[in-house]
PDB file of C-alpha atoms and ligand atoms in Angstrom:
ATOM      1  CA  MET A  96     -20.357  -1.618 -19.059  1.00 46.00           C
ATOM      2  CA  ILE A  97     -17.702   0.372 -17.093  1.00 49.00           C
ATOM      3  CA  ASN A  98     -16.431  -1.148 -14.120  1.00 55.00           C
ATOM      4  CA  ALA A  99     -14.439  -0.734 -11.167  1.00 65.00           C
ATOM      5  CA  GLN A 100     -11.075  -2.135 -12.479  1.00 87.00           C
ATOM      6  CA  ALA A 101      -8.376  -0.717 -11.196  1.00 95.00           C
ATOM      7  CA  VAL A 102      -6.331   2.034 -13.529  1.00 97.00           C
ATOM      8  CA  LEU A 103      -3.071   3.047 -12.699  1.00 97.00           C
ATOM      9  CA  VAL A 104      -2.667   6.569 -12.563  1.00 97.00           C
ATOM     10  CA  LEU A 105       0.793   8.239 -13.229  1.00 97.00           C
ATOM     11  CA  ASN A 106       2.441  11.757 -12.983  1.00 97.00           C
ATOM     12  CA  ALA A 107       3.404  13.879 -16.596  1.00 97.00           C
ATOM     13  CA  ASN A 108       6.831  12.944 -15.454  1.00 95.00           C
ATOM     14  CA  PHE A 109       5.941   8.971 -15.787  1.00 96.00           C
ATOM     15  CA  GLU A 110       5.756   9.066 -11.824  1.00 95.00           C
ATOM     16  CA  PRO A 111       2.843   6.477 -10.623  1.00 95.00           C
ATOM     17  CA  ILE A 112       1.052   8.076  -7.729  1.00 93.00           C
ATOM     18  CA  ASN A 113      -2.225   6.680  -7.638  1.00 93.00           C
ATOM     19  CA  VAL A 114      -4.959   4.110  -8.579  1.00 95.00           C
ATOM     20  CA  CYS A 115      -8.373   5.003  -9.995  1.00 96.00           C
ATOM     21  CA  ASN A 116     -11.198   3.124 -11.215  1.00 94.00           C
ATOM     22  CA  THR A 117     -12.351   2.467 -15.150  1.00 92.00           C
ATOM     23  CA  ARG A 118     -14.963   5.579 -14.987  1.00 91.00           C
ATOM     24  CA  ARG A 119     -12.737   7.982 -13.878  1.00 94.00           C
ATOM     25  CA  ALA A 120      -9.982   7.132 -15.308  1.00 95.00           C
ATOM     26  CA  LEU A 121     -11.854   7.535 -18.549  1.00 93.00           C
ATOM     27  CA  GLY A 122     -13.742  10.771 -17.354  1.00 94.00           C
ATOM     28  CA  LEU A 123     -10.125  12.213 -16.932  1.00 96.00           C
ATOM     29  CA  ILE A 124      -9.187  11.227 -20.877  1.00 95.00           C
ATOM     30  CA  LEU A 125     -12.388  12.645 -21.603  1.00 93.00           C
ATOM     31  CA  ASN A 126     -11.922  15.942 -19.767  1.00 96.00           C
ATOM     32  CA  GLY A 127      -8.694  16.280 -21.299  1.00 96.00           C
ATOM     33  CA  LYS A 128      -6.708  16.213 -18.197  1.00 98.00           C
ATOM     34  CA  ALA A 129      -5.094  12.411 -19.230  1.00 97.00           C
ATOM     35  CA  SER A 130      -4.075  10.410 -21.857  1.00 97.00           C
ATOM     36  CA  LEU A 131      -4.259   6.743 -22.268  1.00 96.00           C
ATOM     37  CA  VAL A 132      -0.703   4.901 -22.168  1.00 96.00           C
ATOM     38  CA  LEU A 133      -1.673   1.165 -21.639  1.00 94.00           C
ATOM     39  CA  ASP A 134      -5.105  -0.138 -22.595  1.00 90.00           C
ATOM     40  CA  GLY A 135      -5.590  -4.518 -24.130  1.00 82.00           C
ATOM     41  CA  ARG A 136      -8.386  -4.828 -22.038  1.00 85.00           C
ATOM     42  CA  GLY A 137     -10.805  -4.490 -25.058  1.00 84.00           C
ATOM     43  CA  ASP A 138     -12.876  -2.030 -25.313  1.00 85.00           C
ATOM     44  CA  VAL A 139     -15.899  -0.082 -23.196  1.00 83.00           C
ATOM     45  CA  ARG A 140     -18.583   0.827 -25.129  1.00 83.00           C
ATOM     46  CA  THR A 141     -21.910   3.341 -24.758  1.00 79.00           C
ATOM     47  CA  VAL A 142     -24.443   3.399 -26.731  1.00 80.00           C
ATOM     48  CA  SER A 143     -22.924   5.299 -29.392  1.00 84.00           C
ATOM     49  CA  ARG A 144     -18.905   5.005 -29.031  1.00 85.00           C
ATOM     50  CA  ALA A 145     -16.262   2.626 -27.775  1.00 86.00           C
ATOM     51  CA  PHE A 146     -13.238   3.605 -25.934  1.00 86.00           C
ATOM     52  CA  PRO A 147     -10.420   1.561 -25.152  1.00 89.00           C
ATOM     53  CA  ARG A 148     -10.341   0.660 -21.415  1.00 90.00           C
ATOM     54  CA  PRO A 149      -7.606   2.142 -19.906  1.00 94.00           C
ATOM     55  CA  SER A 150      -4.911  -0.098 -17.687  1.00 96.00           C
ATOM     56  CA  ILE A 151      -2.205   2.980 -17.280  1.00 97.00           C
ATOM     57  CA  ILE A 152      -3.296   6.709 -17.834  1.00 97.00           C
ATOM     58  CA  ARG A 153      -0.891   9.567 -17.421  1.00 98.00           C
ATOM     59  CA  LEU A 154      -1.768  13.096 -16.186  1.00 98.00           C
ATOM     60  CA  ASP A 155      -1.222  16.041 -18.618  1.00 97.00           C
ATOM     61  CA  LYS A 156      -0.150  18.390 -16.115  1.00 97.00           C
ATOM     62  CA  MET A 157       2.130  17.779 -13.323  1.00 96.00           C
ATOM     63  CA  ILE A 158       0.885  17.502 -10.318  1.00 94.00           C
ATOM     64  CA  ARG A 159       2.589  18.359  -7.009  1.00 92.00           C
ATOM     65  CA  ARG A 160       2.491  15.899  -3.889  1.00 84.00           C
ATOM     66  CA  PRO A 161       3.971  15.569  -0.588  1.00 81.00           C
ATOM     67  CA  ARG A 162       6.489  12.696  -0.720  1.00 78.00           C
ATOM     68  CA  PRO A 163       4.369   9.778  -0.406  1.00 82.00           C
ATOM     69  CA  ALA A 164       4.322   7.606   2.633  1.00 85.00           C
ATOM     70  CA  VAL A 165       2.876   4.464   3.683  1.00 90.00           C
ATOM     71  CA  ARG A 166      -0.114   5.148   5.960  1.00 90.00           C
ATOM     72  CA  LEU A 167      -0.283   3.363   9.228  1.00 96.00           C
ATOM     73  CA  THR A 168      -2.649   1.116   9.814  1.00 95.00           C
ATOM     74  CA  LYS A 169      -2.950  -2.577  11.511  1.00 96.00           C
ATOM     75  CA  ARG A 170      -2.798  -4.153   8.080  1.00 92.00           C
ATOM     76  CA  GLU A 171       0.082  -2.275   6.781  1.00 93.00           C
ATOM     77  CA  VAL A 172       2.051  -2.773  10.060  1.00 96.00           C
ATOM     78  CA  LEU A 173       1.590  -6.635   9.340  1.00 96.00           C
ATOM     79  CA  ARG A 174       2.582  -6.466   5.888  1.00 92.00           C
ATOM     80  CA  ARG A 175       5.638  -4.626   6.906  1.00 94.00           C
ATOM     81  CA  ASP A 176       6.507  -7.482   9.288  1.00 96.00           C
ATOM     82  CA  ASP A 177       5.720  -9.908   6.702  1.00 94.00           C
ATOM     83  CA  PHE A 178       2.366 -11.225   8.737  1.00 96.00           C
ATOM     84  CA  THR A 179       5.270 -12.656  11.333  1.00 98.00           C
ATOM     85  CA  CYS A 180       4.988 -12.405  15.089  1.00 98.00           C
ATOM     86  CA  GLN A 181       8.260  -9.748  16.012  1.00 98.00           C
ATOM     87  CA  TYR A 182       8.882 -11.729  19.034  1.00 98.00           C
ATOM     88  CA  CYS A 183       8.485 -15.363  18.377  1.00 98.00           C
ATOM     89  CA  GLY A 184       8.864 -15.835  14.582  1.00 98.00           C
ATOM     90  CA  GLN A 185       5.652 -17.283  13.877  1.00 97.00           C
ATOM     91  CA  ARG A 186       4.001 -16.436  10.448  1.00 96.00           C
ATOM     92  CA  MET A 187       0.277 -16.880  10.601  1.00 92.00           C
ATOM     93  CA  PRO A 188      -3.019 -14.923   9.671  1.00 88.00           C
ATOM     94  CA  TYR A 189      -3.861 -13.920  12.843  1.00 92.00           C
ATOM     95  CA  LEU A 190      -1.666 -11.420  14.481  1.00 97.00           C
ATOM     96  CA  THR A 191      -2.303  -8.530  16.612  1.00 97.00           C
ATOM     97  CA  VAL A 192      -0.419  -5.242  16.483  1.00 97.00           C
ATOM     98  CA  ASP A 193       1.805  -4.835  19.851  1.00 97.00           C
ATOM     99  CA  HIS A 194       3.176  -1.354  21.081  1.00 97.00           C
ATOM    100  CA  VAL A 195       6.426  -2.398  21.830  1.00 98.00           C
ATOM    101  CA  ILE A 196       6.488   0.639  25.084  1.00 97.00           C
ATOM    102  CA  PRO A 197       3.003  -0.071  26.149  1.00 97.00           C
ATOM    103  CA  ARG A 198       0.909   3.102  25.632  1.00 94.00           C
ATOM    104  CA  ARG A 199       0.350   3.878  29.734  1.00 93.00           C
ATOM    105  CA  MET A 200       3.988   4.035  30.008  1.00 95.00           C
ATOM    106  CA  GLY A 201       4.000   6.626  27.391  1.00 95.00           C
ATOM    107  CA  GLY A 202       4.521   4.581  24.307  1.00 96.00           C
ATOM    108  CA  VAL A 203       3.824   6.126  20.998  1.00 96.00           C
ATOM    109  CA  HIS A 204       1.189   5.081  18.225  1.00 96.00           C
ATOM    110  CA  ALA A 205       4.463   5.063  15.844  1.00 97.00           C
ATOM    111  CA  TRP A 206       5.774   2.816  13.606  1.00 97.00           C
ATOM    112  CA  GLU A 207       8.846   2.700  15.203  1.00 98.00           C
ATOM    113  CA  ASN A 208       6.935   1.281  18.207  1.00 98.00           C
ATOM    114  CA  LEU A 209       4.537  -1.302  16.609  1.00 98.00           C
ATOM    115  CA  VAL A 210       5.267  -4.760  15.724  1.00 98.00           C
ATOM    116  CA  ALA A 211       3.200  -7.868  14.503  1.00 98.00           C
ATOM    117  CA  ALA A 212       2.356  -9.891  17.756  1.00 98.00           C
ATOM    118  CA  CYS A 213       0.744 -13.676  17.275  1.00 98.00           C
ATOM    119  CA  PRO A 214      -2.282 -13.392  20.583  1.00 97.00           C
ATOM    120  CA  ALA A 215       0.310 -15.829  22.321  1.00 97.00           C
ATOM    121  CA  CYS A 216       3.033 -13.277  22.421  1.00 98.00           C
ATOM    122  CA  ASN A 217       1.052 -10.549  22.969  1.00 96.00           C
ATOM    123  CA  HIS A 218      -0.987 -12.303  25.912  1.00 97.00           C
ATOM    124  CA  ARG A 219       2.362 -13.266  27.829  1.00 96.00           C
ATOM    125  CA  LYS A 220       4.335  -9.960  27.279  1.00 96.00           C
ATOM    126  CA  GLY A 221       0.832  -8.111  28.434  1.00 94.00           C
ATOM    127  CA  SER A 222       1.415  -4.269  29.820  1.00 93.00           C
ATOM    128  CA  HIS A 223       5.334  -4.737  29.799  1.00 96.00           C
ATOM    129  CA  THR A 224       8.168  -3.483  27.879  1.00 96.00           C
ATOM    130  CA  PRO A 225       9.850  -6.616  26.170  1.00 97.00           C
ATOM    131  CA  GLU A 226      12.881  -6.577  29.059  1.00 96.00           C
ATOM    132  CA  GLN A 227      10.424  -6.566  31.743  1.00 97.00           C
ATOM    133  CA  ALA A 228       8.678  -9.360  29.998  1.00 97.00           C
ATOM    134  CA  HIS A 229      12.046 -11.319  28.783  1.00 97.00           C
ATOM    135  CA  MET A 230      11.423 -10.894  25.369  1.00 97.00           C
ATOM    136  CA  ARG A 231      13.123  -9.970  22.180  1.00 96.00           C
ATOM    137  CA  LEU A 232      12.330  -8.174  18.912  1.00 97.00           C
ATOM    138  CA  LEU A 233      14.057  -9.689  15.938  1.00 97.00           C
ATOM    139  CA  ARG A 234      14.298  -6.556  14.522  1.00 95.00           C
ATOM    140  CA  LEU A 235      14.228  -3.143  15.244  1.00 95.00           C
ATOM    141  CA  PRO A 236      10.802  -1.732  13.493  1.00 97.00           C
ATOM    142  CA  LYS A 237      10.740   1.300  11.458  1.00 96.00           C
ATOM    143  CA  GLU A 238       9.262   3.128   8.944  1.00 95.00           C
ATOM    144  CA  PRO A 239       8.709   0.959   5.406  1.00 91.00           C
ATOM    145  CA  PRO A 240      10.211   2.467   2.661  1.00 85.00           C
ATOM    146  CA  ALA A 241       7.082   4.458   0.629  1.00 87.00           C
ATOM    147  CA  SER A 242       8.649   3.128  -2.895  1.00 91.00           C
ATOM    148  CA  ALA A 243       5.864   2.512  -5.432  1.00 92.00           C
ATOM    149  CA  ILE A 244       6.757  -0.978  -5.838  1.00 91.00           C
ATOM    150  CA  TYR A 245       6.081  -1.222  -2.141  1.00 89.00           C
ATOM    151  CA  LEU A 246       3.091   1.130  -2.041  1.00 89.00           C
ATOM    152  CA  PHE A 247       1.236  -0.506  -5.509  1.00 91.00           C
ATOM    153  CA  SER A 248       2.186  -4.210  -4.536  1.00 88.00           C
ATOM    154  CA  ARG A 249      -1.296  -5.715  -4.118  1.00 86.00           C
ATOM    155  CA  TYR A 250      -2.391  -4.353  -7.113  1.00 93.00           C
ATOM    156  CA  LEU A 251       0.773  -6.093  -9.322  1.00 93.00           C
ATOM    157  CA  GLY A 252      -0.900  -9.649  -8.934  1.00 91.00           C
ATOM    158  CA  GLU A 253      -3.746  -8.406 -11.160  1.00 92.00           C
ATOM    159  CA  ASN A 254      -1.884  -6.061 -13.313  1.00 94.00           C
ATOM    160  CA  GLN A 255       1.393  -7.372 -14.307  1.00 94.00           C
ATOM    161  CA  GLU A 256       1.860  -4.899 -17.134  1.00 95.00           C
ATOM    162  CA  TRP A 257       2.239  -2.132 -14.847  1.00 96.00           C
ATOM    163  CA  LEU A 258       5.229  -3.764 -13.687  1.00 95.00           C
ATOM    164  CA  PRO A 259       7.888  -1.764 -15.963  1.00 95.00           C
ATOM    165  CA  PHE A 260       5.898   1.437 -14.708  1.00 96.00           C
ATOM    166  CA  VAL A 261       5.740   0.946 -11.137  1.00 95.00           C
ATOM    167  CA  GLU A 262       9.719  -0.160 -10.933  1.00 93.00           C
ATOM    168  CA  GLY A 263      12.468   1.868  -9.591  1.00 90.00           C
ATOM    169  CA  TRP A 264       9.830   4.893  -8.083  1.00 91.00           C
TER     170      TRP A 264
HETATM  171 ZN1   ZN B 375       4.737 -14.877  18.966  1.00 55.44          ZN
END
């Protein structure tokens, strides 16, 4: 069975650029677009053939792409802030995202204006600036670094063998 296990995709220069599933990875290998870098996950069997199940593949041709960036989503804001309310310092699973300068005051939806906030702090702050609400941010919010370790961290727990290929990018 070909399942949806994550496969790390390296660019021709070994830069980790993407994650795909086993089926897509095998397709790239069979079409001559990528080579197997690391397997060790047993075989993928079809009726007539068996293929090593890939863990990491590398594209044969270098692809150009823009500098990677962390997508601005609620999940990523909470992750950047280590699931810690940026006003009271409480770490908890149920956090909201607060616009530091409220939107109705012209606050933008950007990394520099978004922080994790617990429901109590978010309620207390309401639609005020931190100064107006007499609240202080633990640290200045900014865009997180788009290092490969940061971008692929959620896969590394289950795929420890990727670590040497992800470090340093
Ligand atoms: Zn709080």
